[in-house]
Amino acid sequence: MLKDKNVILGVTGGIAAYKSVEIASRLRKAGASVHVIMTAGAQNFITPLTFREITGNPVTTTMWGEITNYNVEHIALAQLADVIIVAPATANFIAKAAMGMADDMLTTTLLATKAPIFFAPAMNTNMYENSLTQGNIQKLVDLGWHFIPPATGHLACGTEGKGRMPEPAEIVAFVEENSAMSLDMTGHKVLVTAAGTYEPIDPVRYIGNRSSGKMGYAIAEAAQKRGAEVVLVSGPSALKAPAGVKLIKVETAAQMRDAVMDNCQQADIIIKAAAVADYRVQEVSEHKIKKNDQELVLVLEKNPDILKELGAKKRAGQLLVGFAAETQNLLEYAKDKLEKKNLDMIVANDVSRKDAGFNTDTNLVKLLYRNGTVDELPLMSKHLLADELLNRVLRLK
Ligand code: CTP
C-alpha cells in the first residue's frame, strides 16, 4: 500500500516525538519515501539528524533556511505528498491547524496539500478531553482529516488516562487501512449527483422521484477517501455530506442541471446516480392550492435531460457514468440509454427487487460498457459497490 508513496511525516513538540523515529523507520520498511517536517517544538525533543539518517532524506525544520532539493519548498512538499501523517499532534498544533494557520512549514504544507491527512494526537487526558480540543478535532474531521484515536495508559505527565500516542505499528497500520486503498484516485476530479429531485406544485407540494441518495453519497465518499477531489450535487436527502466532499444542495432538476453544468468542465469523471424527475409542473401555483370537488389537472412539461446534455458535450478524457433504474427489460433499456446519452458505462438497476434500488443498503447491478460487455455484480452493500464501480471506472481511464 505504501510502497513507492511519498509520505510526509510531521513531528510536533510532544514527548511522544521519540516514537516518531520508529514510525519513520516502519514507513521506510513498507517501501515509502519519507520526508520529515519538524516543528520548532519537536526539535527540543529530538534532532533532525536522527530522522535524516532513518529516512535518507533531508529534514525540513524551517521555512526560512536554504532551499534543499525542493523548488518552493512548502508547496513542493504539499504537492509531492501522497499522504501526510502528523505524529505526535499536540493540542496546540491541532488548534493551529483547525484555525487554518500557516506560521511554520508543517501548518503551511497542510494548508497547501490535497493529500489525505492523518493526525495521531498525544497529550494529557484533560487537554484531550477539553471541549476546545474536541471542537478543533471535529472541525478537521468534518474536512475529511483522519484522527487516530489515542490510547489509554500511563502518560508522561504522571497521570493515567486517554491521550497516549498509539504504538508506531498501529499508526502505520491505521494509515494503510484508511488511506483508501492506495489513494488511486489522487488527482482525479469527480462530480457525483445523488438523490431525487423535487418539482414544486405549490409552496407545499411537489412531485418527486424516490431516492434516498445512499448510492450517490457512497460513491462520493469512496472517491474522496481514495484521494479524488469530489463535488456532490444532491437533491433533497436525509444523509450527511461525506467528510471532505464539496456538497451542493439543490431541489429541482433545473437547479441540478445548473449546478452540474457549472462544475462539469473541471471534472474528469462524472457519475450521475441522481433520480432526476423527468417532468415539472408547467405553472407552479404561488399559493397553496385549495381542494374542491373537481379533479385537479396538472400540466407537466419536460425537464432537461442532464446526462444527455453532458454526453453531447463530453470532452476528451472525460468519463461519463449513468444509472438506469428499471422495472422491466433492464438490459435493453440500459443499453439504449448508454448509447443515446453517449456514456462510457451504465449501472443497470432492477428497482423492482426488495434488496436493490431505492432506500436499501444493498444493491444488485449489471454494468454495461460501450464495447457491449456486461459485467454482472453480486448483491452487495452500496459502500462496497461504490468501490467496485470506481475500480471499473479507473480501468476505463
Ligand atoms: N437523468 C438526467 N436527467 C434527467 C433524467 C435522467 O440526468 N432528466 C440521468 C439519471 O441521473 C440517470 C440516467 O439519466 O443517470 C437515467 O435515468 P432514468 O430515470 O433511468 O432514465 P430516463 O433517461 O429518465 O428514461 P426513462 O425515465 O424513460 O426510463
Short mmCIF file of C-alpha atoms and ligand atoms in Angstrom, two decimals:
data_model
loop_
_atom_site.label_atom_id
_atom_site.label_comp_id
_atom_site.label_asym_id
_atom_site.label_seq_id
_atom_site.Cartn_x
_atom_site.Cartn_y
_atom_site.Cartn_z
CA MET A 1 0.00 0.00 0.00
CA LEU A 2 2.66 2.49 0.98
CA LYS A 3 5.20 1.16 -1.48
CA ASP A 4 6.70 3.95 -3.62
CA LYS A 5 4.42 6.53 -1.99
CA ASN A 6 5.71 9.88 -0.77
CA VAL A 7 4.81 10.18 2.88
CA ILE A 8 5.28 13.43 4.75
CA LEU A 9 5.76 12.77 8.45
CA GLY A 10 5.09 15.86 10.56
CA VAL A 11 6.55 15.79 14.04
CA THR A 12 5.36 18.32 16.62
CA GLY A 13 6.62 19.13 20.10
CA GLY A 14 5.41 16.36 22.37
CA ILE A 15 7.28 13.80 24.42
CA ALA A 16 5.99 11.08 22.07
CA ALA A 17 8.22 12.60 19.33
CA TYR A 18 10.82 9.93 20.09
CA LYS A 19 8.33 7.30 18.91
CA SER A 20 8.10 9.05 15.54
CA VAL A 21 11.54 7.72 14.71
CA GLU A 22 10.07 4.24 14.70
CA ILE A 23 7.13 5.44 12.58
CA ALA A 24 9.60 6.80 10.02
CA SER A 25 11.51 3.56 10.08
CA ARG A 26 8.38 1.43 9.62
CA LEU A 27 7.17 3.62 6.76
CA ARG A 28 10.50 3.25 5.05
CA LYS A 29 10.47 -0.50 5.52
CA ALA A 30 7.00 -0.51 3.93
CA GLY A 31 8.63 0.98 0.83
CA ALA A 32 7.61 4.61 1.27
CA SER A 33 9.83 7.59 0.65
CA VAL A 34 9.60 9.51 3.92
CA HIS A 35 10.01 13.29 4.20
CA VAL A 36 10.03 14.63 7.73
CA ILE A 37 8.93 18.13 8.70
CA MET A 38 9.66 19.10 12.31
CA THR A 39 8.16 22.00 14.21
CA ALA A 40 10.43 24.10 16.40
CA GLY A 41 8.94 22.39 19.46
CA ALA A 42 9.74 18.93 18.12
CA GLN A 43 13.40 19.87 17.79
CA ASN A 44 13.56 20.29 21.56
CA PHE A 45 12.78 16.60 21.93
CA ILE A 46 14.73 15.04 19.11
CA THR A 47 17.22 16.15 16.48
CA PRO A 48 16.63 16.39 12.72
CA LEU A 49 19.76 14.31 12.21
CA THR A 50 18.02 11.22 13.60
CA PHE A 51 15.26 11.47 11.04
CA ARG A 52 17.70 12.25 8.24
CA GLU A 53 19.61 9.07 8.99
CA ILE A 54 16.46 6.96 9.26
CA THR A 55 14.74 8.30 6.13
CA GLY A 56 17.72 9.08 3.90
CA ASN A 57 16.02 12.37 3.03
CA PRO A 58 16.67 15.96 4.12
CA VAL A 59 14.56 17.02 7.10
CA THR A 60 12.67 20.30 6.92
CA THR A 61 12.88 22.36 10.07
CA THR A 62 12.16 25.91 8.98
CA MET A 63 10.58 27.96 6.24
CA TRP A 64 13.50 30.32 6.10
CA GLY A 65 16.53 28.10 5.60
CA GLU A 66 18.48 27.28 2.49
CA ILE A 67 16.40 25.52 -0.13
CA THR A 68 17.49 21.89 -0.29
CA ASN A 69 16.17 19.99 -3.27
CA TYR A 70 12.70 21.49 -3.48
CA ASN A 71 11.54 24.43 -5.53
CA VAL A 72 9.19 26.48 -3.43
CA GLU A 73 9.62 24.14 -0.54
CA HIS A 74 6.28 24.23 1.27
CA ILE A 75 4.31 23.98 -1.95
CA ALA A 76 6.61 21.32 -3.39
CA LEU A 77 6.25 19.12 -0.32
CA ALA A 78 2.47 19.62 -0.26
CA GLN A 79 2.27 18.55 -3.89
CA LEU A 80 4.72 15.70 -3.55
CA ALA A 81 2.75 14.13 -0.70
CA ASP A 82 0.61 11.05 -1.30
CA VAL A 83 -0.25 11.10 2.38
CA ILE A 84 0.63 13.27 5.38
CA ILE A 85 0.92 11.91 8.92
CA VAL A 86 1.32 14.21 11.91
CA ALA A 87 2.51 12.19 14.89
CA PRO A 88 2.52 13.24 17.60
CA ALA A 89 -0.02 16.00 17.11
CA THR A 90 -0.07 18.25 20.16
CA ALA A 91 -3.17 20.15 21.35
CA ASN A 92 -1.51 23.38 20.28
CA PHE A 93 -0.73 22.09 16.82
CA ILE A 94 -4.26 20.74 16.33
CA ALA A 95 -5.63 24.15 17.35
CA LYS A 96 -3.39 25.92 14.84
CA ALA A 97 -4.37 23.52 12.07
CA ALA A 98 -8.07 23.97 12.88
CA MET A 99 -7.61 27.74 12.61
CA GLY A 100 -6.04 27.36 9.18
CA MET A 101 -2.82 28.99 10.36
CA ALA A 102 0.30 28.77 8.25
CA ASP A 103 3.06 30.01 10.53
CA ASP A 104 5.57 27.21 10.04
CA MET A 105 6.47 24.67 7.42
CA LEU A 106 4.15 21.95 8.71
CA THR A 107 0.99 24.07 9.03
CA THR A 108 1.74 25.65 5.65
CA THR A 109 2.16 22.26 4.00
CA LEU A 110 -1.13 21.04 5.47
CA LEU A 111 -2.92 24.06 4.10
CA ALA A 112 -1.45 23.64 0.63
CA THR A 113 -1.90 19.90 0.18
CA LYS A 114 -4.65 17.85 -1.43
CA ALA A 115 -3.30 14.62 0.05
CA PRO A 116 -5.13 12.74 2.81
CA ILE A 117 -4.06 13.84 6.27
CA PHE A 118 -3.74 11.68 9.41
CA PHE A 119 -3.23 13.05 12.91
CA ALA A 120 -2.13 11.00 15.90
CA PRO A 121 -2.97 13.22 18.90
CA ALA A 122 -0.83 12.83 22.00
CA MET A 123 -1.38 14.89 25.13
CA ASN A 124 -2.59 14.99 28.71
CA THR A 125 -6.08 13.48 29.19
CA ASN A 126 -7.71 16.72 30.31
CA MET A 127 -6.23 18.59 27.38
CA TYR A 128 -7.50 15.89 25.01
CA GLU A 129 -10.97 15.84 26.52
CA ASN A 130 -11.26 19.63 26.73
CA SER A 131 -14.15 20.75 24.56
CA LEU A 132 -11.86 23.24 22.80
CA THR A 133 -9.57 20.43 21.64
CA GLN A 134 -12.53 18.19 20.79
CA GLY A 135 -14.11 21.06 18.83
CA ASN A 136 -10.88 21.58 16.89
CA ILE A 137 -10.64 17.87 16.12
CA GLN A 138 -14.26 17.78 14.98
CA LYS A 139 -13.66 20.73 12.67
CA LEU A 140 -10.82 18.88 10.97
CA VAL A 141 -12.71 15.56 10.88
CA ASP A 142 -15.51 17.39 9.09
CA LEU A 143 -12.97 18.39 6.44
CA GLY A 144 -12.11 14.74 5.93
CA TRP A 145 -8.92 14.63 8.02
CA HIS A 146 -8.36 11.34 9.83
CA PHE A 147 -7.69 11.14 13.55
CA ILE A 148 -6.08 8.06 15.00
CA PRO A 149 -7.68 7.65 18.43
CA PRO A 150 -5.14 8.00 21.26
CA ALA A 151 -4.53 5.03 23.52
CA THR A 152 -5.26 4.91 27.25
CA GLY A 153 -2.46 4.32 29.71
CA HIS A 154 0.31 5.92 31.69
CA LEU A 155 1.06 9.44 30.46
CA ALA A 156 4.38 11.27 30.67
CA CYS A 157 2.76 13.87 32.94
CA GLY A 158 2.39 11.16 35.59
CA THR A 159 -1.33 10.55 35.19
CA GLU A 160 -3.28 7.65 33.78
CA GLY A 161 -5.85 8.17 31.03
CA LYS A 162 -6.56 8.74 27.40
CA GLY A 163 -4.01 10.69 25.41
CA ARG A 164 -1.09 8.36 24.75
CA MET A 165 0.10 8.22 21.18
CA PRO A 166 -0.69 4.75 19.78
CA GLU A 167 2.26 2.47 19.04
CA PRO A 168 4.06 3.20 15.74
CA ALA A 169 2.96 -0.13 14.27
CA GLU A 170 -0.68 0.74 14.98
CA ILE A 171 -0.30 4.17 13.41
CA VAL A 172 1.22 2.77 10.23
CA ALA A 173 -1.48 0.06 10.07
CA PHE A 174 -4.23 2.66 10.55
CA VAL A 175 -2.84 4.79 7.73
CA GLU A 176 -2.52 1.78 5.45
CA GLU A 177 -6.09 0.71 6.15
CA ASN A 178 -7.65 4.12 5.88
CA SER A 179 -5.71 5.83 3.16
CA ALA A 180 -8.41 4.44 0.92
CA MET A 181 -6.63 1.61 -0.51
CA SER A 182 -3.75 3.09 -2.39
CA LEU A 183 -5.19 6.57 -2.99
CA ASP A 184 -5.57 5.55 -6.57
CA MET A 185 -7.91 8.45 -7.33
CA THR A 186 -5.48 11.17 -6.35
CA GLY A 187 -5.52 13.89 -8.99
CA HIS A 188 -8.97 12.95 -10.29
CA LYS A 189 -11.82 15.42 -10.11
CA VAL A 190 -15.11 13.63 -9.65
CA LEU A 191 -18.59 15.05 -10.00
CA VAL A 192 -21.37 12.92 -8.49
CA THR A 193 -25.11 13.56 -8.44
CA ALA A 194 -27.37 11.89 -5.91
CA ALA A 195 -30.93 11.62 -4.61
CA GLY A 196 -34.15 12.56 -6.35
CA THR A 197 -35.35 16.00 -7.37
CA TYR A 198 -38.49 17.76 -6.11
CA GLU A 199 -40.61 19.62 -8.63
CA PRO A 200 -42.95 22.06 -6.87
CA ILE A 201 -46.70 22.08 -7.46
CA ASP A 202 -47.33 24.87 -4.99
CA PRO A 203 -45.44 26.13 -1.90
CA VAL A 204 -46.48 22.99 -0.03
CA ARG A 205 -46.48 20.09 -2.50
CA TYR A 206 -44.13 18.58 -5.01
CA ILE A 207 -43.72 15.77 -7.49
CA GLY A 208 -40.59 13.76 -6.94
CA ASN A 209 -38.69 10.58 -7.60
CA ARG A 210 -37.99 8.02 -4.91
CA SER A 211 -34.33 8.06 -3.97
CA SER A 212 -32.58 8.22 -0.61
CA GLY A 213 -29.27 9.31 -2.11
CA LYS A 214 -27.44 6.36 -0.48
CA MET A 215 -25.76 5.14 -3.67
CA GLY A 216 -24.55 8.56 -4.81
CA TYR A 217 -23.33 9.53 -1.34
CA ALA A 218 -21.47 6.21 -1.04
CA ILE A 219 -19.74 6.86 -4.38
CA ALA A 220 -18.80 10.41 -3.37
CA GLU A 221 -17.42 9.19 -0.05
CA ALA A 222 -15.44 6.35 -1.61
CA ALA A 223 -13.91 8.60 -4.29
CA GLN A 224 -12.92 11.19 -1.67
CA LYS A 225 -11.31 8.53 0.51
CA ARG A 226 -9.35 7.30 -2.47
CA GLY A 227 -7.87 10.75 -2.92
CA ALA A 228 -10.17 12.34 -5.50
CA GLU A 229 -11.47 15.88 -5.29
CA VAL A 230 -15.22 15.39 -5.17
CA VAL A 231 -18.20 17.65 -5.85
CA LEU A 232 -21.55 16.13 -4.88
CA VAL A 233 -24.68 17.71 -6.31
CA SER A 234 -27.56 16.36 -4.28
CA GLY A 235 -31.31 16.64 -4.35
CA PRO A 236 -33.15 16.51 -1.02
CA SER A 237 -31.71 13.76 1.18
CA ALA A 238 -31.56 13.00 4.90
CA LEU A 239 -27.92 11.93 4.58
CA LYS A 240 -24.99 13.89 5.97
CA ALA A 241 -22.44 15.15 3.47
CA PRO A 242 -19.44 12.81 3.42
CA ALA A 243 -16.42 14.46 5.03
CA GLY A 244 -14.15 16.31 2.64
CA VAL A 245 -16.68 16.38 -0.18
CA LYS A 246 -17.98 19.67 -1.59
CA LEU A 247 -21.77 19.39 -1.31
CA ILE A 248 -24.08 21.48 -3.48
CA LYS A 249 -27.71 21.09 -2.43
CA VAL A 250 -30.45 21.51 -4.99
CA GLU A 251 -34.17 20.82 -5.13
CA THR A 252 -35.34 20.80 -8.72
CA ALA A 253 -34.00 19.21 -11.89
CA ALA A 254 -33.38 22.69 -13.33
CA GLN A 255 -31.25 23.60 -10.31
CA MET A 256 -29.42 20.28 -10.57
CA ARG A 257 -28.73 20.95 -14.23
CA ASP A 258 -27.26 24.39 -13.48
CA ALA A 259 -25.08 23.06 -10.64
CA VAL A 260 -23.86 20.19 -12.83
CA MET A 261 -23.10 22.47 -15.78
CA ASP A 262 -21.18 24.86 -13.51
CA ASN A 263 -18.99 22.01 -12.27
CA CYS A 264 -18.70 19.59 -15.19
CA GLN A 265 -15.84 21.17 -17.11
CA GLN A 266 -13.28 20.57 -14.37
CA ALA A 267 -14.43 17.00 -13.70
CA ASP A 268 -12.71 14.12 -15.47
CA ILE A 269 -15.16 11.58 -14.03
CA ILE A 270 -18.89 12.27 -13.83
CA ILE A 271 -21.22 9.78 -12.14
CA LYS A 272 -24.93 10.54 -12.35
CA ALA A 273 -26.63 8.49 -9.67
CA ALA A 274 -29.45 11.00 -9.17
CA ALA A 275 -33.04 10.08 -9.89
CA VAL A 276 -33.99 13.18 -11.81
CA ALA A 277 -37.70 13.94 -12.24
CA ASP A 278 -38.35 13.90 -15.97
CA TYR A 279 -41.24 16.36 -15.76
CA ARG A 280 -42.06 19.51 -13.85
CA VAL A 281 -45.34 21.30 -13.30
CA GLN A 282 -45.80 23.89 -16.01
CA GLU A 283 -47.42 26.50 -13.81
CA VAL A 284 -46.36 26.39 -10.19
CA SER A 285 -49.04 27.94 -8.04
CA GLU A 286 -47.85 30.89 -6.00
CA HIS A 287 -50.23 29.97 -3.18
CA LYS A 288 -51.32 26.68 -1.70
CA ILE A 289 -53.91 25.06 -3.95
CA LYS A 290 -57.17 24.64 -2.03
CA LYS A 291 -59.13 21.47 -2.59
CA ASN A 292 -62.59 21.45 -4.12
CA ASP A 293 -64.89 18.82 -5.60
CA GLN A 294 -63.35 18.90 -9.05
CA GLU A 295 -60.44 16.84 -10.35
CA LEU A 296 -57.14 18.57 -10.26
CA VAL A 297 -55.32 18.61 -13.57
CA LEU A 298 -51.64 19.41 -13.62
CA VAL A 299 -49.88 20.05 -16.90
CA LEU A 300 -46.34 18.72 -16.84
CA GLU A 301 -43.54 19.88 -19.08
CA LYS A 302 -40.28 18.12 -19.74
CA ASN A 303 -37.22 18.74 -17.63
CA PRO A 304 -33.79 18.93 -19.22
CA ASP A 305 -32.05 15.57 -19.54
CA ILE A 306 -28.86 16.48 -17.72
CA LEU A 307 -27.00 13.32 -18.58
CA LYS A 308 -27.83 13.61 -22.26
CA GLU A 309 -26.53 17.18 -22.28
CA LEU A 310 -23.33 16.02 -20.57
CA GLY A 311 -22.97 13.22 -23.13
CA ALA A 312 -23.37 15.66 -26.01
CA LYS A 313 -20.63 17.97 -24.78
CA LYS A 314 -18.33 15.33 -23.30
CA ARG A 315 -14.73 16.40 -23.73
CA ALA A 316 -11.75 14.17 -24.48
CA GLY A 317 -10.57 12.37 -21.38
CA GLN A 318 -13.87 12.82 -19.58
CA LEU A 319 -15.63 9.68 -18.41
CA LEU A 320 -19.38 9.61 -18.05
CA VAL A 321 -21.29 7.07 -15.98
CA GLY A 322 -25.08 6.92 -15.80
CA PHE A 323 -27.61 4.85 -13.90
CA ALA A 324 -30.66 3.15 -15.30
CA ALA A 325 -33.41 2.38 -12.84
CA GLU A 326 -35.77 -0.07 -14.49
CA THR A 327 -38.58 -2.39 -13.52
CA GLN A 328 -38.54 -4.38 -16.78
CA ASN A 329 -36.34 -5.03 -19.85
CA LEU A 330 -33.34 -3.98 -17.76
CA LEU A 331 -30.53 -4.69 -20.21
CA GLU A 332 -32.35 -3.46 -23.28
CA TYR A 333 -33.35 -0.12 -21.73
CA ALA A 334 -29.96 0.35 -20.13
CA LYS A 335 -28.14 -0.29 -23.42
CA ASP A 336 -30.39 2.20 -25.12
CA LYS A 337 -29.56 4.89 -22.53
CA LEU A 338 -25.84 4.10 -22.75
CA GLU A 339 -25.92 4.81 -26.47
CA LYS A 340 -28.37 7.70 -26.58
CA LYS A 341 -26.63 9.59 -23.78
CA ASN A 342 -23.08 8.86 -25.04
CA LEU A 343 -22.00 7.19 -21.79
CA ASP A 344 -18.90 5.12 -21.10
CA MET A 345 -20.63 2.92 -18.58
CA ILE A 346 -24.14 2.48 -17.26
CA VAL A 347 -25.17 0.93 -13.97
CA ALA A 348 -28.36 -1.00 -14.56
CA ASN A 349 -30.50 -1.37 -11.52
CA ASP A 350 -33.58 -3.57 -11.23
CA VAL A 351 -35.61 -1.45 -8.83
CA SER A 352 -38.48 -3.91 -8.63
CA ARG A 353 -36.41 -6.06 -6.24
CA LYS A 354 -36.65 -5.55 -2.47
CA ASP A 355 -32.90 -5.72 -1.88
CA ALA A 356 -31.88 -3.31 -4.64
CA GLY A 357 -32.59 0.24 -5.66
CA PHE A 358 -34.41 2.83 -3.60
CA ASN A 359 -33.65 3.30 0.07
CA THR A 360 -31.98 -0.09 0.51
CA ASP A 361 -28.49 -0.58 1.93
CA THR A 362 -27.66 -3.20 -0.67
CA ASN A 363 -27.76 -3.14 -4.42
CA LEU A 364 -27.67 -5.59 -7.29
CA VAL A 365 -26.49 -4.19 -10.59
CA LYS A 366 -25.25 -5.05 -14.03
CA LEU A 367 -22.67 -2.81 -15.66
CA LEU A 368 -22.79 -2.19 -19.39
CA TYR A 369 -19.94 -0.80 -21.43
CA ARG A 370 -19.65 0.75 -24.87
CA ASN A 371 -18.00 -2.34 -26.32
CA GLY A 372 -21.09 -4.37 -25.48
CA THR A 373 -19.71 -6.25 -22.49
CA VAL A 374 -21.92 -6.75 -19.47
CA ASP A 375 -20.48 -7.17 -16.01
CA GLU A 376 -22.87 -8.80 -13.51
CA LEU A 377 -22.05 -7.99 -9.91
CA PRO A 378 -23.37 -9.98 -6.95
CA LEU A 379 -25.66 -8.44 -4.31
CA MET A 380 -23.51 -6.22 -2.11
CA SER A 381 -23.65 -3.19 0.18
CA LYS A 382 -23.83 0.17 -1.54
CA HIS A 383 -20.50 1.07 0.06
CA LEU A 384 -18.76 -1.97 -1.38
CA LEU A 385 -20.46 -1.39 -4.72
CA ALA A 386 -19.22 2.21 -4.74
CA ASP A 387 -15.62 0.95 -4.60
CA GLU A 388 -16.29 -1.73 -7.22
CA LEU A 389 -17.73 0.91 -9.56
CA LEU A 390 -14.75 3.18 -9.04
CA ASN A 391 -12.34 0.29 -9.69
CA ARG A 392 -14.00 -0.22 -13.06
CA VAL A 393 -14.12 3.49 -13.84
CA LEU A 394 -10.37 3.71 -13.24
CA ARG A 395 -9.79 0.76 -15.57
CA LEU A 396 -11.58 2.68 -18.32
CA LYS A 397 -9.39 5.75 -17.82
N1 CTP B 1 -31.04 11.68 -15.96
C1 CTP B 1 -30.71 13.01 -16.09
N2 CTP B 1 -31.67 13.94 -16.34
C2 CTP B 1 -32.95 13.57 -16.49
C3 CTP B 1 -33.31 12.22 -16.38
C4 CTP B 1 -32.33 11.29 -16.11
O1 CTP B 1 -29.53 13.34 -15.95
N3 CTP B 1 -33.86 14.50 -16.74
C5 CTP B 1 -29.99 10.67 -15.73
C6 CTP B 1 -30.08 9.96 -14.39
O2 CTP B 1 -29.29 10.61 -13.40
C7 CTP B 1 -29.52 8.58 -14.70
C8 CTP B 1 -29.86 8.38 -16.17
O3 CTP B 1 -30.13 9.68 -16.70
O4 CTP B 1 -28.12 8.53 -14.59
C9 CTP B 1 -31.05 7.50 -16.44
O5 CTP B 1 -32.13 7.93 -15.68
P1 CTP B 1 -33.52 7.16 -15.75
O6 CTP B 1 -34.51 7.89 -14.91
O7 CTP B 1 -33.29 5.69 -15.51
O8 CTP B 1 -33.88 7.27 -17.29
P2 CTP B 1 -34.51 8.37 -18.20
O9 CTP B 1 -33.48 8.84 -19.13
O10 CTP B 1 -35.21 9.41 -17.39
O11 CTP B 1 -35.55 7.49 -19.03
P3 CTP B 1 -36.92 6.80 -18.56
O12 CTP B 1 -37.45 7.64 -17.45
O13 CTP B 1 -37.72 6.83 -19.78
O14 CTP B 1 -36.56 5.41 -18.13
#
